[in-house]
Short mmCIF file of C-alpha atoms in Angstrom, two decimals:
data_model
loop_
_atom_site.label_atom_id
_atom_site.label_comp_id
_atom_site.label_asym_id
_atom_site.label_seq_id
_atom_site.Cartn_x
_atom_site.Cartn_y
_atom_site.Cartn_z
CA MET A 102 183.18 59.93 -50.78
CA SER A 103 183.61 63.45 -49.54
CA GLY A 104 184.04 64.73 -53.57
CA GLY A 105 180.52 62.77 -53.85
CA ILE A 106 179.18 64.79 -50.43
CA CYS A 107 180.23 68.23 -52.09
CA SER A 108 178.38 67.01 -55.41
CA ILE A 109 175.09 66.20 -53.44
CA ILE A 110 175.44 69.81 -51.56
CA SER A 111 176.45 71.65 -54.50
CA ALA A 112 173.28 70.24 -56.66
CA ALA A 113 171.13 71.01 -54.13
CA LEU A 114 171.94 74.75 -53.56
CA VAL A 115 172.43 75.27 -57.38
CA ALA A 116 168.49 74.14 -57.83
CA MET A 117 167.39 76.27 -54.63
CA GLY A 118 169.41 79.23 -56.27
CA ILE A 119 167.54 78.61 -59.40
CA THR A 120 164.25 78.30 -57.68
CA PHE A 121 164.57 81.33 -55.79
CA GLY A 122 165.78 83.45 -57.88
CA ILE A 123 163.35 82.89 -60.56
CA MET A 124 160.18 82.18 -58.44
CA PRO A 125 159.43 86.14 -58.38
CA PHE A 126 159.12 86.18 -61.55
CA LEU A 127 157.02 83.33 -62.05
CA LEU A 128 154.48 84.65 -59.70
CA ASP A 129 154.73 87.68 -61.57
CA PHE A 130 153.53 86.05 -64.88
CA CYS A 131 150.93 84.54 -63.07
CA ARG A 132 149.48 87.33 -61.73
CA LYS A 133 149.52 88.91 -65.31
CA ARG A 134 147.74 86.04 -66.87
CA GLY A 135 145.51 85.33 -64.22
CA TYR A 136 146.93 81.30 -63.40
CA TYR A 137 145.36 81.20 -60.14
CA ASP A 138 144.01 78.80 -57.98
CA LEU A 139 140.74 79.72 -57.18
CA PRO A 140 139.05 78.81 -53.30
CA GLY A 141 136.01 77.12 -53.15
CA GLY A 142 134.34 73.39 -52.81
CA ARG A 143 137.03 71.29 -51.59
CA LYS A 144 139.88 73.96 -51.18
CA VAL A 145 141.18 74.73 -47.73
CA HIS A 146 142.51 78.00 -49.24
CA HIS A 147 140.44 81.63 -49.03
CA CYS A 148 141.92 83.94 -51.60
CA ALA A 149 143.31 83.15 -55.14
CA ILE A 150 146.83 81.67 -55.47
CA PRO A 151 149.66 81.40 -58.48
CA ARG A 152 149.19 77.76 -59.11
CA LEU A 153 152.51 77.32 -60.91
CA GLY A 154 155.33 77.38 -58.56
CA GLY A 155 155.81 73.61 -59.77
CA LEU A 156 156.85 74.19 -62.83
CA LEU A 157 160.54 74.81 -61.55
CA PHE A 158 161.25 71.49 -60.34
CA MET A 159 162.12 69.95 -63.49
CA PRO A 160 164.19 72.53 -64.88
CA SER A 161 166.26 73.77 -61.80
CA MET A 162 166.96 70.03 -61.27
CA LEU A 163 168.28 69.41 -64.31
CA VAL A 164 170.26 72.56 -64.67
CA ALA A 165 171.71 71.71 -61.08
CA LEU A 166 172.47 67.87 -62.01
CA VAL A 167 174.02 69.24 -65.63
CA SER A 168 176.12 71.92 -63.85
CA VAL A 169 177.78 69.37 -61.14
CA LEU A 170 178.37 66.61 -63.59
CA ILE A 171 180.38 69.27 -65.97
CA LEU A 172 182.16 70.92 -62.99
CA SER A 173 183.11 67.49 -61.41
CA SER A 174 183.73 65.71 -64.69
CA SER A 175 186.80 64.04 -63.31
CA TRP A 176 185.64 62.82 -60.48
CA TRP A 177 182.44 61.00 -62.17
CA GLN A 178 184.95 59.54 -64.81
CA GLY A 179 183.58 55.69 -64.93
CA VAL A 180 180.74 56.30 -62.21
CA LEU A 181 177.47 57.69 -64.94
CA THR A 182 176.65 55.14 -67.39
CA LEU A 183 173.60 55.81 -69.39
CA LYS A 184 171.18 53.35 -69.09
CA VAL A 185 167.84 52.37 -70.97
CA SER A 186 166.02 52.46 -67.67
CA SER A 187 167.43 56.50 -67.24
CA LEU A 188 166.73 57.19 -70.81
CA ALA A 189 162.91 55.81 -69.74
CA MET A 190 162.59 57.79 -66.74
CA ALA A 191 163.64 60.98 -67.96
CA VAL A 192 160.82 60.70 -71.28
CA GLY A 193 158.27 59.41 -68.88
CA ALA A 194 159.39 62.06 -66.37
CA PHE A 195 158.95 64.84 -69.33
CA LEU A 196 155.59 63.11 -69.99
CA ILE A 197 154.72 63.91 -66.87
CA TYR A 198 155.65 67.22 -66.73
CA ILE A 199 154.04 68.45 -70.11
CA ILE A 200 150.97 67.49 -69.13
CA GLY A 201 150.43 68.56 -65.63
CA THR A 202 151.50 71.94 -67.22
CA VAL A 203 148.87 71.64 -69.59
CA ASP A 204 146.62 70.76 -66.91
CA ASP A 205 147.65 74.24 -65.38
CA LEU A 206 147.46 76.15 -68.18
CA VAL A 207 144.44 75.16 -70.06
CA GLY A 208 143.21 72.56 -68.04
CA MET A 209 142.88 68.23 -69.17
CA LYS A 210 140.26 65.58 -69.18
CA PRO A 211 141.09 63.54 -66.37
CA ASN A 212 140.91 60.49 -68.79
CA HIS A 213 143.41 62.19 -71.46
CA LYS A 214 145.67 62.98 -68.12
CA PHE A 215 145.51 59.39 -67.06
CA ALA A 216 146.55 57.88 -70.37
CA VAL A 217 149.32 59.49 -70.54
CA GLN A 218 149.94 58.71 -66.91
CA LEU A 219 149.61 55.25 -68.18
CA VAL A 220 152.20 55.47 -71.02
CA ALA A 221 154.97 56.15 -68.58
CA ALA A 222 154.46 54.21 -66.21
CA LEU A 223 154.25 51.60 -68.56
CA LEU A 224 158.08 52.71 -69.68
CA MET A 225 159.80 51.66 -66.30
CA PRO A 226 159.06 48.34 -66.43
CA PHE A 227 159.10 47.54 -70.37
CA CYS A 228 162.68 49.00 -70.29
CA GLY A 229 163.65 46.41 -67.12
CA LEU A 230 162.67 48.75 -64.31
CA LEU A 231 160.11 46.86 -62.20
CA ILE A 232 159.55 45.58 -59.15
CA ASN A 233 160.66 41.82 -59.11
CA ASN A 234 160.66 40.79 -55.49
CA PHE A 235 158.66 40.55 -52.19
CA TYR A 236 161.40 39.91 -50.05
CA GLY A 237 159.33 37.89 -47.86
CA LEU A 238 156.65 40.03 -47.59
CA PHE A 239 153.20 37.45 -47.59
CA GLY A 240 155.85 34.57 -47.88
CA LEU A 241 156.69 35.44 -51.27
CA HIS A 242 160.17 36.59 -52.87
CA GLU A 243 161.25 36.41 -56.33
CA LEU A 244 157.73 37.25 -58.44
CA PRO A 245 157.07 36.03 -61.97
CA VAL A 246 157.26 38.01 -64.89
CA TRP A 247 153.26 38.09 -65.79
CA PHE A 248 152.69 40.02 -62.08
CA SER A 249 155.54 42.26 -61.69
CA TYR A 250 154.65 44.19 -64.70
CA PRO A 251 151.24 45.53 -63.85
CA PHE A 252 151.91 45.61 -60.30
CA THR A 253 154.83 48.22 -61.04
CA VAL A 254 152.64 50.10 -63.68
CA PHE A 255 150.05 49.78 -60.55
CA VAL A 256 152.62 51.05 -58.29
CA ILE A 257 153.72 54.21 -60.05
CA LEU A 258 150.36 54.96 -61.04
CA LEU A 259 149.65 55.03 -57.39
CA VAL A 260 152.36 57.20 -56.12
CA VAL A 261 152.12 59.78 -59.15
CA ASN A 262 148.37 60.20 -57.83
CA SER A 263 148.90 59.85 -54.09
CA ILE A 264 151.87 62.64 -54.33
CA ASN A 265 149.26 65.08 -56.76
CA LEU A 266 146.14 64.62 -54.13
CA ILE A 267 147.82 65.01 -51.15
CA ASP A 268 148.74 68.15 -52.16
CA GLY A 269 145.80 70.01 -50.56
CA ILE A 270 147.48 72.12 -47.67
CA ASP A 271 150.47 74.57 -47.39
CA GLY A 272 153.60 72.35 -47.38
CA LEU A 273 152.40 69.09 -46.72
CA ALA A 274 153.38 67.15 -50.45
CA SER A 275 156.49 69.31 -50.37
CA GLY A 276 157.58 68.72 -46.44
CA LEU A 277 156.73 64.68 -47.15
CA CYS A 278 158.79 64.66 -50.19
CA ILE A 279 161.46 66.75 -48.97
CA CYS A 280 161.62 63.67 -46.14
CA ILE A 281 161.27 61.44 -48.67
CA LEU A 282 163.77 62.59 -50.78
CA ALA A 283 166.43 63.45 -48.37
CA ALA A 284 166.19 59.46 -47.23
CA TYR A 285 167.05 58.63 -50.49
CA ILE A 286 170.06 60.64 -51.00
CA PHE A 287 171.23 59.24 -47.40
CA LEU A 288 170.64 55.81 -48.86
CA TYR A 289 171.91 55.81 -52.33
CA LEU A 290 175.05 57.32 -51.07
CA GLN A 291 175.42 54.00 -48.96
CA MET A 292 176.03 51.81 -51.94
CA GLU A 293 178.35 51.49 -55.07
CA ARG A 294 177.34 52.82 -58.17
CA THR A 295 174.13 54.65 -57.25
CA PHE A 296 175.51 57.90 -56.61
CA VAL A 297 173.68 59.82 -60.09
CA TYR A 298 170.36 58.80 -58.02
CA ALA A 299 171.84 60.49 -55.47
CA LEU A 300 172.30 63.41 -57.38
CA VAL A 301 168.62 63.55 -58.97
CA ALA A 302 167.37 63.43 -55.10
CA SER A 303 169.84 66.09 -54.08
CA GLY A 304 169.04 68.25 -57.12
CA LEU A 305 164.97 68.11 -56.57
CA LEU A 306 165.58 68.22 -52.81
CA GLY A 307 166.89 71.72 -53.29
CA SER A 308 164.17 73.15 -55.86
CA LEU A 309 161.24 71.52 -53.00
CA VAL A 310 163.08 73.80 -50.11
CA ALA A 311 163.21 76.94 -51.67
CA PHE A 312 159.61 76.41 -53.24
CA PHE A 313 158.42 75.13 -49.35
CA TYR A 314 158.97 78.44 -48.34
CA PHE A 315 157.21 79.91 -50.77
CA ASN A 316 154.21 78.00 -50.15
CA MET A 317 154.65 77.69 -46.42
CA TRP A 318 155.10 81.50 -45.30
CA GLY A 319 154.92 83.53 -48.65
CA LYS A 320 151.98 85.92 -47.99
CA ALA A 321 149.14 85.75 -50.42
CA GLU A 322 148.40 89.71 -49.94
CA LYS A 323 152.26 90.52 -50.69
CA GLY A 324 152.23 88.07 -53.98
CA THR A 325 154.88 85.75 -52.35
CA LYS A 326 152.55 82.67 -52.24
CA THR A 327 152.27 79.88 -54.70
CA PHE A 328 150.85 76.36 -55.13
CA MET A 329 152.76 73.61 -56.99
CA GLY A 330 149.80 72.53 -59.33
CA ASP A 331 150.12 69.71 -61.35
CA SER A 332 153.04 70.19 -63.36
CA GLY A 333 154.82 70.31 -60.00
CA SER A 334 152.89 67.33 -57.98
CA LEU A 335 152.96 65.06 -60.94
CA PHE A 336 156.55 65.19 -61.72
CA LEU A 337 157.55 65.09 -58.41
CA GLY A 338 155.61 62.18 -57.86
CA TYR A 339 157.02 60.26 -60.81
CA ALA A 340 160.20 61.25 -59.72
CA ILE A 341 159.65 59.57 -56.25
CA ALA A 342 158.29 56.62 -57.88
CA TYR A 343 161.04 55.83 -60.15
CA LEU A 344 163.58 56.08 -56.74
CA SER A 345 161.57 53.85 -54.88
CA ILE A 346 161.29 51.38 -57.49
CA LYS A 347 165.02 51.49 -58.66
CA TYR A 348 165.95 50.98 -54.92
CA ALA A 349 163.23 48.33 -53.93
CA THR A 350 164.37 46.54 -57.55
CA ASN A 351 166.25 43.17 -56.75
CA ASN A 352 169.34 43.48 -59.49
CA PRO A 353 172.20 41.55 -58.07
CA VAL A 354 173.89 42.67 -61.19
CA VAL A 355 173.82 46.78 -60.24
CA LEU A 356 172.74 46.55 -56.26
CA PRO A 357 173.58 43.65 -53.48
CA TYR A 358 170.79 41.80 -52.36
CA ARG A 359 169.35 43.92 -49.23
CA GLY A 360 166.17 42.25 -47.40
CA ASP A 361 165.10 45.50 -46.51
CA ALA A 362 164.57 47.35 -49.67
CA LEU A 363 160.94 47.10 -50.47
CA LEU A 364 160.20 47.61 -46.37
CA ILE A 365 162.09 51.14 -46.81
CA SER A 366 160.57 52.44 -49.71
CA TYR A 367 156.94 51.18 -48.36
CA THR A 368 157.73 52.80 -45.40
CA LEU A 369 158.42 56.27 -46.89
CA LEU A 370 155.34 56.43 -49.06
CA ILE A 371 152.67 55.13 -46.19
CA VAL A 372 151.12 58.40 -45.48
CA PRO A 373 150.23 59.45 -49.36
CA THR A 374 149.64 55.85 -50.56
CA PHE A 375 147.59 54.66 -47.70
CA ASP A 376 145.39 57.94 -47.84
CA VAL A 377 144.80 57.46 -51.54
CA ILE A 378 143.97 53.75 -51.08
CA ARG A 379 141.28 54.43 -48.17
CA VAL A 380 139.84 57.32 -49.99
CA ALA A 381 139.20 54.97 -53.20
CA LEU A 382 137.80 51.95 -51.37
CA PHE A 383 135.68 54.27 -49.51
CA ARG A 384 134.29 55.77 -52.35
CA LEU A 385 133.46 52.34 -54.12
CA TYR A 386 131.84 51.34 -50.82
CA ARG A 387 129.78 54.85 -51.16
CA GLY A 388 128.98 53.76 -54.97
CA LYS A 389 130.62 57.11 -55.86
CA PRO A 390 133.34 57.24 -58.52
CA ILE A 391 136.72 57.21 -57.43
CA PHE A 392 137.82 59.94 -59.15
CA GLU A 393 134.91 62.62 -57.86
CA ALA A 394 136.43 65.44 -55.67
CA ASP A 395 135.78 65.59 -52.01
CA LYS A 396 136.85 66.33 -48.44
CA SER A 397 138.01 62.99 -47.13
CA HIS A 398 141.42 63.04 -47.87
CA ILE A 399 143.82 62.86 -44.67
CA HIS A 400 144.34 66.64 -44.21
CA HIS A 401 140.54 67.46 -44.72
CA LEU A 402 139.97 64.87 -41.72
CA VAL A 403 142.63 66.47 -39.20
CA MET A 404 141.41 69.98 -39.70
CA ALA A 405 137.85 68.59 -39.37
CA ALA A 406 139.15 67.32 -36.42
CA GLY A 407 139.66 70.71 -34.80
CA PHE A 408 143.38 71.26 -35.71
CA SER A 409 144.41 74.65 -38.07
CA MET A 410 145.85 73.96 -41.37
CA HIS A 411 149.34 74.37 -39.98
CA GLN A 412 148.79 72.06 -37.08
CA ALA A 413 147.42 69.59 -39.60
CA TRP A 414 150.90 69.83 -41.38
CA ALA A 415 152.55 69.02 -38.17
CA VAL A 416 149.77 66.21 -37.20
CA ILE A 417 150.21 64.79 -40.99
CA MET A 418 154.36 65.01 -40.66
CA GLY A 419 154.30 63.84 -37.02
CA LEU A 420 152.54 60.19 -38.86
CA PHE A 421 154.56 60.19 -41.42
CA LEU A 422 157.66 60.24 -38.65
CA PHE A 423 155.85 57.54 -36.33
CA PHE A 424 155.80 55.03 -39.27
CA CYS A 425 159.16 55.57 -40.20
CA GLY A 426 160.51 55.13 -36.48
CA LEU A 427 158.04 51.98 -35.68
CA ASN A 428 158.99 49.98 -38.94
CA ALA A 429 162.85 50.68 -37.98
CA ALA A 430 161.99 49.45 -34.62
CA LEU A 431 160.07 46.31 -35.82
CA TYR A 432 162.47 45.59 -38.42
CA VAL A 433 165.50 45.59 -35.67
CA TRP A 434 163.74 43.32 -33.15
CA GLY A 435 163.02 40.50 -35.91
CA VAL A 436 159.61 41.59 -36.94
CA SER A 437 158.42 39.59 -40.43
CA ASP A 438 157.61 42.66 -43.24
CA THR A 439 154.01 40.98 -43.47
CA TRP A 440 153.24 41.26 -39.55
CA ILE A 441 154.63 44.78 -39.76
CA VAL A 442 152.10 45.86 -42.90
CA VAL A 443 149.65 44.45 -40.84
CA LEU A 444 150.39 47.04 -37.83
CA ASP A 445 150.91 49.59 -40.08
CA VAL A 446 147.23 48.93 -41.43
CA LEU A 447 145.95 48.66 -37.98
CA SER A 448 148.10 52.04 -36.45
CA TYR A 449 146.58 53.96 -39.69
CA GLY A 450 142.82 52.77 -38.67
CA LEU A 451 143.18 53.88 -35.27
CA PHE A 452 144.66 57.29 -36.40
CA HIS A 453 141.45 57.64 -38.58
CA VAL A 454 139.03 56.34 -36.15
CA ALA A 455 140.88 59.32 -33.77
CA MET A 456 140.14 61.96 -36.19
CA TYR A 457 136.90 60.86 -36.63
CA LEU A 458 135.75 60.98 -32.94
CA CYS A 459 137.61 64.29 -32.42
CA SER A 460 135.07 65.56 -35.44
CA LYS A 461 132.51 64.82 -34.02
CA CYS A 462 133.02 65.93 -30.35
CA ARG A 463 133.26 69.44 -32.04
CA ALA A 464 129.92 69.04 -33.91
#
C-alpha cells in the first residue's frame, strides 16, 4: 500500500504541475482570441474573465495517469485490467469534453449538447456499469434491469448537469469536487482491485487544486483569473458520475457487498444534485422551461441573503460538510437509509427557508 500511496501523490503532483505550468499560456491565448465569460444577466462577476480553465482537466489527468503507470509498471503488474466499462467511460468522457470545448469556443445549442450528453450517459449502463441495488433504500434491494438502465442514465445526466450548473461563483464547483474526489480516493484505497479509480481521482484532484488557485485567488486585472467553462464542468461531472456509480454498483465479483455504498455516493452529491432538482421543480411549478437560466440556484439565494461571494462559498461548503457529518452519524446510530434521505430533504428545505427569510429581512 505504501507504493500505492506514492503513486496517488505522484499523480496529483504531476497533474497539478502541468496545470500550473500551462495555465498562464492558456490565459494568454484566451486574451488574444477573446474567449471571455462576459458579465451580465444572472452572472455574479463584474468583468470579462477567460473561460477555458477547465480545458486542462482531462489532458493533465491523462498525462499524470500514464506517467505514473509507466514509472511504476512493476508495482502495477496484475493490478490494471482493461474493461469494457472503463473504455465506455473513456469514450463518454471524451464526448463530453469535446462538446464542452465546442460550447466554450463557438457556442452550442442546448438540445444538441443534451443529445451528446445522453449518448455519453447511455454508454455506461449498456457496458455493464449501472445502479443495480438500493441497499434497502425505500425498502428496495436488487433492482430490475428495466429500472436500473434508465435510472442510471438519469443519475449520470443529473450529476453532469448539477456540477455544470453549480459552477456559478468562484471556487464552488471546484471546491466541492475536490472534497468529493478526495473522499473517493480514500474509499477506493480501502478496497482490493480498485486502485486505478483512486489514481484517476487523484490525477483529476491535482489539476483541480491548481485550477482552484487561479479561480479563487487570481486577479482579473492582472490576467491571472479564469473560469473552468463547460469543457471543465461537464467533464468533471461525468468523471464524478462514473466514480460514484462504480462505487454504488453491487458487483460481488469485483467488490464485496457494502450496505453503505449507495448512501455514501448519494451523500457526496447532495448539495449539487438537490439544487438542480429543487430549481427544476420550482420552474415546473411556475410554468417555466426547466432549462431557462435564472437566479434561483443555491449560490444566488445565499448571496441574496446578504453574504458576499466568498462568504457564500464558505456557507455552501459548510452545508456540504454538514450533510456528510449528519449522514455519517445517522448511519452509525443505525438509522435506515430511507429516514436519512427524509431528514436530508427536511434539512435542505430548512436551509433554504432560512436563506429566504434572511433575504426578505434585507429587502
